[in-house]
JSON list of C-alpha atoms and ligand atoms in Angstrom, two decimals:
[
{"chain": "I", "resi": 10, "resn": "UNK", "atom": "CA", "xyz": [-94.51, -27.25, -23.05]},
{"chain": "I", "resi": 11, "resn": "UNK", "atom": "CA", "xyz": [-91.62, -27.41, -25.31]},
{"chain": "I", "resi": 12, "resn": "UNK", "atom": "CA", "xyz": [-91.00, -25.57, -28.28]},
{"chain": "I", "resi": 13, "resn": "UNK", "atom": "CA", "xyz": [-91.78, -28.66, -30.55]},
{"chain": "I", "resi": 14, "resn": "UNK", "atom": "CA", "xyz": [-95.50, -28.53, -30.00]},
{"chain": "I", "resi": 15, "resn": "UNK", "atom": "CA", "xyz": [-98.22, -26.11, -30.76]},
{"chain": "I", "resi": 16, "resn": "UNK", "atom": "CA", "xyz": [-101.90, -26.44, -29.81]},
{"chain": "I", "resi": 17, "resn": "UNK", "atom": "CA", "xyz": [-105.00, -26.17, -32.06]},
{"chain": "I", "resi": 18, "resn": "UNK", "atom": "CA", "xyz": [-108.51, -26.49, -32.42]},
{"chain": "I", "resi": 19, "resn": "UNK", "atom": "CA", "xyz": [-111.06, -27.63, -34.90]},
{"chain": "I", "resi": 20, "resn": "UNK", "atom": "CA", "xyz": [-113.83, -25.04, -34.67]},
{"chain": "I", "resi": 21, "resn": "UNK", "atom": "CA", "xyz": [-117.55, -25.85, -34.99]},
{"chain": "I", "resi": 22, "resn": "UNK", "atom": "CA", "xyz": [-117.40, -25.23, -38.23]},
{"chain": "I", "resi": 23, "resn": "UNK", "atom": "CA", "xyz": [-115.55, -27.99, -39.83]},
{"chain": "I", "resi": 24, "resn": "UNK", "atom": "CA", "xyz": [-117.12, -29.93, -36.89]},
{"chain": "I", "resi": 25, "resn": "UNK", "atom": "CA", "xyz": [-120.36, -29.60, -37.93]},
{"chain": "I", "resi": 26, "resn": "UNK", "atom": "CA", "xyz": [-119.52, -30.22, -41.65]},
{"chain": "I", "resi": 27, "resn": "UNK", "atom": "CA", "xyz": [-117.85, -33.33, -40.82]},
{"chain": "I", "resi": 28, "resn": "UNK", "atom": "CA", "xyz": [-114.64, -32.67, -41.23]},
{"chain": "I", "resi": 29, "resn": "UNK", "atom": "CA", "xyz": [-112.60, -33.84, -37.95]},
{"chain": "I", "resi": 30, "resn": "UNK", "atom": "CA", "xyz": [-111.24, -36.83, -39.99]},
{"chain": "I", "resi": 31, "resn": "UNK", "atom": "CA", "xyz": [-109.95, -35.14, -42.81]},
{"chain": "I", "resi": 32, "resn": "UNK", "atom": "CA", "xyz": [-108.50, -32.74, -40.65]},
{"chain": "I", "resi": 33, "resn": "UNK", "atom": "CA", "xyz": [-106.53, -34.85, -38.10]},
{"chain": "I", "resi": 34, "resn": "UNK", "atom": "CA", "xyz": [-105.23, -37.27, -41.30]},
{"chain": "I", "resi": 35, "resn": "UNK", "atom": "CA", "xyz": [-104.05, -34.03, -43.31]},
{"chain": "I", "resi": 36, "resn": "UNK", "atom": "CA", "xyz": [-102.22, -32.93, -39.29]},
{"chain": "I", "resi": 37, "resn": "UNK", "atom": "CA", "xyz": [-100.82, -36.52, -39.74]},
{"chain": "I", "resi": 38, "resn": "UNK", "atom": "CA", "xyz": [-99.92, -36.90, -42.49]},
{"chain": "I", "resi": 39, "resn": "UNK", "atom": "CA", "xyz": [-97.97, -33.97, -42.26]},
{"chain": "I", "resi": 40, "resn": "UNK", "atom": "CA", "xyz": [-95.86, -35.27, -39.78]},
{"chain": "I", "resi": 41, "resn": "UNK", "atom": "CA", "xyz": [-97.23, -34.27, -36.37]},
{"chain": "I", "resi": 42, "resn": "UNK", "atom": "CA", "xyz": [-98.23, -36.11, -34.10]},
{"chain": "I", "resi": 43, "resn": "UNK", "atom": "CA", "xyz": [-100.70, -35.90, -31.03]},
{"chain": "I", "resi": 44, "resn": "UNK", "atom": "CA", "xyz": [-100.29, -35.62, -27.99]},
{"chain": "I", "resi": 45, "resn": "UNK", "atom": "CA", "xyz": [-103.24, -34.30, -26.14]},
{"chain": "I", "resi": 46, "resn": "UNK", "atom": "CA", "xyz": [-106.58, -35.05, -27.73]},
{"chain": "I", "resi": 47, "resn": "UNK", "atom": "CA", "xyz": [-110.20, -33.66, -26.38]},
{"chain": "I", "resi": 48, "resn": "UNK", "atom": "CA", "xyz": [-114.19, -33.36, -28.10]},
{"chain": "I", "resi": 49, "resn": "UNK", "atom": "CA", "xyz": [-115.33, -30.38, -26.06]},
{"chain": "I", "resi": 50, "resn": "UNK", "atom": "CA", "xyz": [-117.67, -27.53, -26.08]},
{"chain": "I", "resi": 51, "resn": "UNK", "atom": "CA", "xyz": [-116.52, -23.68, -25.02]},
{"chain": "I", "resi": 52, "resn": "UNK", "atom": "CA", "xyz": [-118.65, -22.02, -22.07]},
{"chain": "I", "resi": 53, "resn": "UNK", "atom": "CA", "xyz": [-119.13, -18.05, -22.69]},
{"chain": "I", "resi": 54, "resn": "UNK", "atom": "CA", "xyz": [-116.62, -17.45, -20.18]},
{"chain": "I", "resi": 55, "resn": "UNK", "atom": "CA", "xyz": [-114.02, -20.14, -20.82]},
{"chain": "I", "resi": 56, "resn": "UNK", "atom": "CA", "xyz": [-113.94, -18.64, -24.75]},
{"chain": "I", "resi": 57, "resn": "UNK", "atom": "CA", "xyz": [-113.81, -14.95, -23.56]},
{"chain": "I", "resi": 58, "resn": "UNK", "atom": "CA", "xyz": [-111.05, -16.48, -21.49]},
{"chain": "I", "resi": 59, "resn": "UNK", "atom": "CA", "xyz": [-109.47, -18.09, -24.47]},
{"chain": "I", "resi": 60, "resn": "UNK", "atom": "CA", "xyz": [-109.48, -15.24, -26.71]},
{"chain": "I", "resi": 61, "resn": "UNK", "atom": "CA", "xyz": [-109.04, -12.21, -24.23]},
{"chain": "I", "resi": 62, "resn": "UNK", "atom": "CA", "xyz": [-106.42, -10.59, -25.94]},
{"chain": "I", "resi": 63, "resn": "UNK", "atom": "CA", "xyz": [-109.20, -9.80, -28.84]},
{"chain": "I", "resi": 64, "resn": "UNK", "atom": "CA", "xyz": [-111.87, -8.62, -26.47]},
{"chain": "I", "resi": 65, "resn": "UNK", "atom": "CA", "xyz": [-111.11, -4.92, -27.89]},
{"chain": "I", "resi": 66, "resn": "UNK", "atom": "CA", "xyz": [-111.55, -6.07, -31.43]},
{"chain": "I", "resi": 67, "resn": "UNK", "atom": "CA", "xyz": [-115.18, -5.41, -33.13]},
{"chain": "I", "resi": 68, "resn": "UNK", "atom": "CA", "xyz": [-114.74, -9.38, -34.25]},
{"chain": "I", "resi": 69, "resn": "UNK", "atom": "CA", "xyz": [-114.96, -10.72, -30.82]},
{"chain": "I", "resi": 70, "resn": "UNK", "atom": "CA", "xyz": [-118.32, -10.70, -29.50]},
{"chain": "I", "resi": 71, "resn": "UNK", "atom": "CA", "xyz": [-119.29, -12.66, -33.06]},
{"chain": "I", "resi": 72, "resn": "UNK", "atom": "CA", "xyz": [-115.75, -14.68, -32.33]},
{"chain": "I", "resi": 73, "resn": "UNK", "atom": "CA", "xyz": [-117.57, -15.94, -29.04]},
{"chain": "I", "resi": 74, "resn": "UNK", "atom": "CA", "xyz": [-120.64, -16.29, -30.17]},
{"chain": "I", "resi": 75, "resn": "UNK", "atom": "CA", "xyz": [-118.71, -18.50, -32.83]},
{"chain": "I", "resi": 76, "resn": "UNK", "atom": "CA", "xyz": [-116.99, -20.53, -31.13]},
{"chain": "I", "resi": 77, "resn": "UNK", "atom": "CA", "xyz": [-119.52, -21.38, -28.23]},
{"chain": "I", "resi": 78, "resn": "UNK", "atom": "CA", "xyz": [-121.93, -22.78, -30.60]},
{"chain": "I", "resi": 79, "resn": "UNK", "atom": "CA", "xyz": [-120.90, -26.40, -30.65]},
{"chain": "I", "resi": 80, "resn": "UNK", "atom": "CA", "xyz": [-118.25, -28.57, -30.02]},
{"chain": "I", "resi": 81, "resn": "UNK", "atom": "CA", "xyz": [-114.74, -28.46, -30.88]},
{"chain": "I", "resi": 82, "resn": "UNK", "atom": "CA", "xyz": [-111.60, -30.89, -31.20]},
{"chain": "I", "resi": 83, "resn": "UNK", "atom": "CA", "xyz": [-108.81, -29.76, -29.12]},
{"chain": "I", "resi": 84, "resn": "UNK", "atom": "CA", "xyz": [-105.25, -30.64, -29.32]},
{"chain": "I", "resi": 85, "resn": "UNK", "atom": "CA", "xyz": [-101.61, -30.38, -28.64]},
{"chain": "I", "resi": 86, "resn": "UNK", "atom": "CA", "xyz": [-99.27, -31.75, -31.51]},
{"chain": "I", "resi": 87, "resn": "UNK", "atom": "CA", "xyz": [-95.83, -32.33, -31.66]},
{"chain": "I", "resi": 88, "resn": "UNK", "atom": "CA", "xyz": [-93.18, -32.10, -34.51]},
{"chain": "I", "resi": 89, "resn": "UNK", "atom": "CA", "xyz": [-89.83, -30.40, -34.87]},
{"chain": "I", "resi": 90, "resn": "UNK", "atom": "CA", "xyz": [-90.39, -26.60, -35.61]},
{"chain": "I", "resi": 91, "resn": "UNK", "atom": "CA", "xyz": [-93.91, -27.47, -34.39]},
{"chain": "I", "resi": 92, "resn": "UNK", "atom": "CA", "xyz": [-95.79, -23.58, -34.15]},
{"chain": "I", "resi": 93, "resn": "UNK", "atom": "CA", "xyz": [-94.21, -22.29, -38.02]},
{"chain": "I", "resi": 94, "resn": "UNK", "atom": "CA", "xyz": [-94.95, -25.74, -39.65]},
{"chain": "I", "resi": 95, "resn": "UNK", "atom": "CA", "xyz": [-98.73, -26.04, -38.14]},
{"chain": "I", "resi": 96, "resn": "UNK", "atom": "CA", "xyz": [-99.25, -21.91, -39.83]},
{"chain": "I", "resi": 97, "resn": "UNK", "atom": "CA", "xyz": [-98.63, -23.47, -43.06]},
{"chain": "I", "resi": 98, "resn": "UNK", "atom": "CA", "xyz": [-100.05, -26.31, -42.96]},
{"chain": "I", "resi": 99, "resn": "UNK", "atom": "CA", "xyz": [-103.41, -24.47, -42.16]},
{"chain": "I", "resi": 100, "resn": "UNK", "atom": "CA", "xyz": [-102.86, -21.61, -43.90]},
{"chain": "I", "resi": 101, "resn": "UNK", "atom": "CA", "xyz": [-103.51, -17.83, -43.80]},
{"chain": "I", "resi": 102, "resn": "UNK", "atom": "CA", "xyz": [-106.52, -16.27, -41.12]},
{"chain": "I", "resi": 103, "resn": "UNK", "atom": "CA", "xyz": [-108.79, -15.48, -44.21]},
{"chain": "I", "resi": 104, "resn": "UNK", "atom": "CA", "xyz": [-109.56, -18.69, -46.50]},
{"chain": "I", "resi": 105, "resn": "UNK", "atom": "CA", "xyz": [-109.92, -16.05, -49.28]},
{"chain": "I", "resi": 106, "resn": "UNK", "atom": "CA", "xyz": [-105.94, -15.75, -49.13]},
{"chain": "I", "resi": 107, "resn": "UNK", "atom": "CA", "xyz": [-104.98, -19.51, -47.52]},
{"chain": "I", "resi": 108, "resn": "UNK", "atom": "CA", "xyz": [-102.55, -21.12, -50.25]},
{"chain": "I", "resi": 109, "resn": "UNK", "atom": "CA", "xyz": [-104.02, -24.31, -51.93]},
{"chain": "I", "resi": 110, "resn": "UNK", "atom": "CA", "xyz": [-103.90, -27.32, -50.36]},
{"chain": "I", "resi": 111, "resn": "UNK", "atom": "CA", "xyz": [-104.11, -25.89, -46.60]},
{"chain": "I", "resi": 112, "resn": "UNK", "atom": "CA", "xyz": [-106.60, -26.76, -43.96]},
{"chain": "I", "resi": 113, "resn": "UNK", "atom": "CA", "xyz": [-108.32, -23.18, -44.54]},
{"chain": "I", "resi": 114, "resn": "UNK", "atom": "CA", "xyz": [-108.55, -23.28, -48.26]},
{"chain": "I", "resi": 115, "resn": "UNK", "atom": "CA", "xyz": [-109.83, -26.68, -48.10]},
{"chain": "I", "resi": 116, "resn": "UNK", "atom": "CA", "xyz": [-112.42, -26.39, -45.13]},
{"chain": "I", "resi": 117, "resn": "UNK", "atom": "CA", "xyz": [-112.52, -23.00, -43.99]},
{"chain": "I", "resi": 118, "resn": "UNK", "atom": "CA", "xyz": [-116.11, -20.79, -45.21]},
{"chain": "I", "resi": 119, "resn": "UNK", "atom": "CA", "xyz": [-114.30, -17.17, -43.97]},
{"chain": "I", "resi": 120, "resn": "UNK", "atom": "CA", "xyz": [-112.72, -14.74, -42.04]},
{"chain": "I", "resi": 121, "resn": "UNK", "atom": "CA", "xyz": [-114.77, -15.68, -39.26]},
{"chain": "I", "resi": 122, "resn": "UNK", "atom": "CA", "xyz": [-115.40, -18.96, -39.62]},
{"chain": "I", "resi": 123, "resn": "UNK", "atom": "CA", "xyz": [-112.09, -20.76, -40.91]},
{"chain": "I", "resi": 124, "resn": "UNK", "atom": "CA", "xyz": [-112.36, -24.30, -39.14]},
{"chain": "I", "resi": 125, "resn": "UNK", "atom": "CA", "xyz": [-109.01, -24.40, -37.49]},
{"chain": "I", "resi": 126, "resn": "UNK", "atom": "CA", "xyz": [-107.11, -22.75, -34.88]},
{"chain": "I", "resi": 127, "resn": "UNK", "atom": "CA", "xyz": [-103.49, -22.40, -34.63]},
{"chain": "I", "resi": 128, "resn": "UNK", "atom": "CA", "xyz": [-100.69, -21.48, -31.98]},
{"chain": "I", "resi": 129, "resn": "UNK", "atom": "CA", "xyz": [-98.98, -17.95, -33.03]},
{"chain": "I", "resi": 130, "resn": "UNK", "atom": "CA", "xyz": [-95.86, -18.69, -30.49]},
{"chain": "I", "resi": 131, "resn": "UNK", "atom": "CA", "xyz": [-93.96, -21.09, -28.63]},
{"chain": "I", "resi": 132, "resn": "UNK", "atom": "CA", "xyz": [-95.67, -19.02, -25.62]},
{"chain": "I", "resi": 133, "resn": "UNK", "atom": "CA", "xyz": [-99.05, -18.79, -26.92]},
{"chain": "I", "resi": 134, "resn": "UNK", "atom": "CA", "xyz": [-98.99, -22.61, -27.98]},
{"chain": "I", "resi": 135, "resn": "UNK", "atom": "CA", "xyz": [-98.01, -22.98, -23.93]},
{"chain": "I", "resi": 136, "resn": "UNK", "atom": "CA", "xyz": [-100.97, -20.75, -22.46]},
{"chain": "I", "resi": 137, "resn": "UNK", "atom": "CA", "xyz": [-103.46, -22.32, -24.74]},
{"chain": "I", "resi": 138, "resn": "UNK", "atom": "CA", "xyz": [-102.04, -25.88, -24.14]},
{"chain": "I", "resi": 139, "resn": "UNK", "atom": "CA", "xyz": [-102.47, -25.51, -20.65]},
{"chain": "I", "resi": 140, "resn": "UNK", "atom": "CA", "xyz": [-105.90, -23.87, -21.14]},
{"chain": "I", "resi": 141, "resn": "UNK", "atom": "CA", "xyz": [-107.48, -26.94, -22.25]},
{"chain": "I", "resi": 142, "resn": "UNK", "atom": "CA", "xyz": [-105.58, -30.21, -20.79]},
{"chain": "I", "resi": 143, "resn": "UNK", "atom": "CA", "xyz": [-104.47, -30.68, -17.53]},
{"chain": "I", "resi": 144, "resn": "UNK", "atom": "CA", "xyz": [-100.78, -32.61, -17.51]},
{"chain": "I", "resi": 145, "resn": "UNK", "atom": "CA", "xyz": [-102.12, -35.99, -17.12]},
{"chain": "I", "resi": 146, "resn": "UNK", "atom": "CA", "xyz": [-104.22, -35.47, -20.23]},
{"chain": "I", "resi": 147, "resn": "UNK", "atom": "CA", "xyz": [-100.78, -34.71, -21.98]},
{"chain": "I", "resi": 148, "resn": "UNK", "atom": "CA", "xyz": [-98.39, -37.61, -23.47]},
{"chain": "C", "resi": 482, "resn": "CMP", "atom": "P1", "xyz": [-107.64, -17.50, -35.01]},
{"chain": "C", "resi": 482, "resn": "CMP", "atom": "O1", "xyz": [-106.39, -16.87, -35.52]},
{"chain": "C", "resi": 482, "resn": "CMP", "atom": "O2", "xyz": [-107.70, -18.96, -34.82]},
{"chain": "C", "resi": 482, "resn": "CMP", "atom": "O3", "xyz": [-108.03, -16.79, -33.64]},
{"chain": "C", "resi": 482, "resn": "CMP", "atom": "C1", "xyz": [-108.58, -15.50, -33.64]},
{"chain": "C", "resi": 482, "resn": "CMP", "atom": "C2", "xyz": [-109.76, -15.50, -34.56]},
{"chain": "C", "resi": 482, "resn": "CMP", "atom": "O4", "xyz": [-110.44, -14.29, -34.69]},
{"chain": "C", "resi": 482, "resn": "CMP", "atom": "C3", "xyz": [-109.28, -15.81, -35.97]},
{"chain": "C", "resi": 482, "resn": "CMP", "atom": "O5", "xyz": [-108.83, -17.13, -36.02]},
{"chain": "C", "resi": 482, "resn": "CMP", "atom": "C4", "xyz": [-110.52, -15.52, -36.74]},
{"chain": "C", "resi": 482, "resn": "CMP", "atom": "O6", "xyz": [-111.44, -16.58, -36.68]},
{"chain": "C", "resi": 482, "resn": "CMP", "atom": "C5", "xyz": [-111.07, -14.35, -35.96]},
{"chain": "C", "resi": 482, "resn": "CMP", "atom": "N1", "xyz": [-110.76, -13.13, -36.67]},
{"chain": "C", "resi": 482, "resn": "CMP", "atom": "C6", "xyz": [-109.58, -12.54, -36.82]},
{"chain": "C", "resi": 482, "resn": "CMP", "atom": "N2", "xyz": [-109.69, -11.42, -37.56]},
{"chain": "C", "resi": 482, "resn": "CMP", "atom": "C7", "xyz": [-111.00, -11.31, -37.87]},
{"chain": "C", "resi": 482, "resn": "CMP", "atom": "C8", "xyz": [-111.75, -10.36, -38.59]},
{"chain": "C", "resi": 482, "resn": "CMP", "atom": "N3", "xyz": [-111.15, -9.28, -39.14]},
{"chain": "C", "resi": 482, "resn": "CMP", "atom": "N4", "xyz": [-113.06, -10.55, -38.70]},
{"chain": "C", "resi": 482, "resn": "CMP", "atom": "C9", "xyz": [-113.66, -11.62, -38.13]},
{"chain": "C", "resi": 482, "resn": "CMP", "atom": "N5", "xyz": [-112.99, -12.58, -37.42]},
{"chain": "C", "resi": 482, "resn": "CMP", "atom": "C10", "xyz": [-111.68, -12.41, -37.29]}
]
């Protein structure tokens, strides 16, 4: 994947509090656009997969347990500068300290539970691209 896409995911939260709309017309609006698009559930395995490089952190079982319990929206997006712009559009980890008018200070209930995920790399948006769509599923 090229550096002018990241990957994310709308978490069960803002899934279950019907927010999927609101949240891809706030990614479009912004500018990106999509390029891989999926309505999927985690398996245990696939999200201890997913978020391995936590599986030391006291979070994680509770991040699984999280983010197995219903479905999620994943997908790649594309804009210049793709990975930096997508952070602020959705804001900082903890809703508490998101800046007003991002995804998390709009949607997101906490730490825990803040109803979008974003790409910290160019790598990372890569890895986690490839975790979820196969390249057919990619345009
Ligand atoms: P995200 O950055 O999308 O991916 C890792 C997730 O772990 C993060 O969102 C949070 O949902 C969760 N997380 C990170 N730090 C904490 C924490 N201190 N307590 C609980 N959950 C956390």
């Amino acid at each position: 994947m090229s550096s002018n896409r990241t990957f994310t995911m709308i978490k069960p939260d803002a899934v279950e509090n019907g927010h999927i709309g609101a949240i891809l017309e706030k990614i479009n609006a912004a500018g990106f656009s999509i390029v891989a698009l999926k309505y999927t559930q985690l398996s245990i395995s696939e999200a201890e997969a997913f978020y391995a490089v936590h599986k030391e952190r006291p979070f994680f079982g509770d991040l699984v347990t999280f983010m197995t319990r219903g479905p999620i929206v994943a997908a790649i997006l594309e804009k210049e500068n793709a990975v930096a712009d997508f952070r602020m559009l959705i804001g900082a980890t903890n809703p508490s300290e998101a800046a007003e008018g991002t995804i998390r200070a709009l949607y997101a209930t906490s730490m825990g539970e803040n109803a979008v995920h974003g790409s910290d790399s160019d790598e990372n948006a890569a890895i986690e691209g490839a975790f979820h769509f196969s390249g057919r599923e990619i345009f």
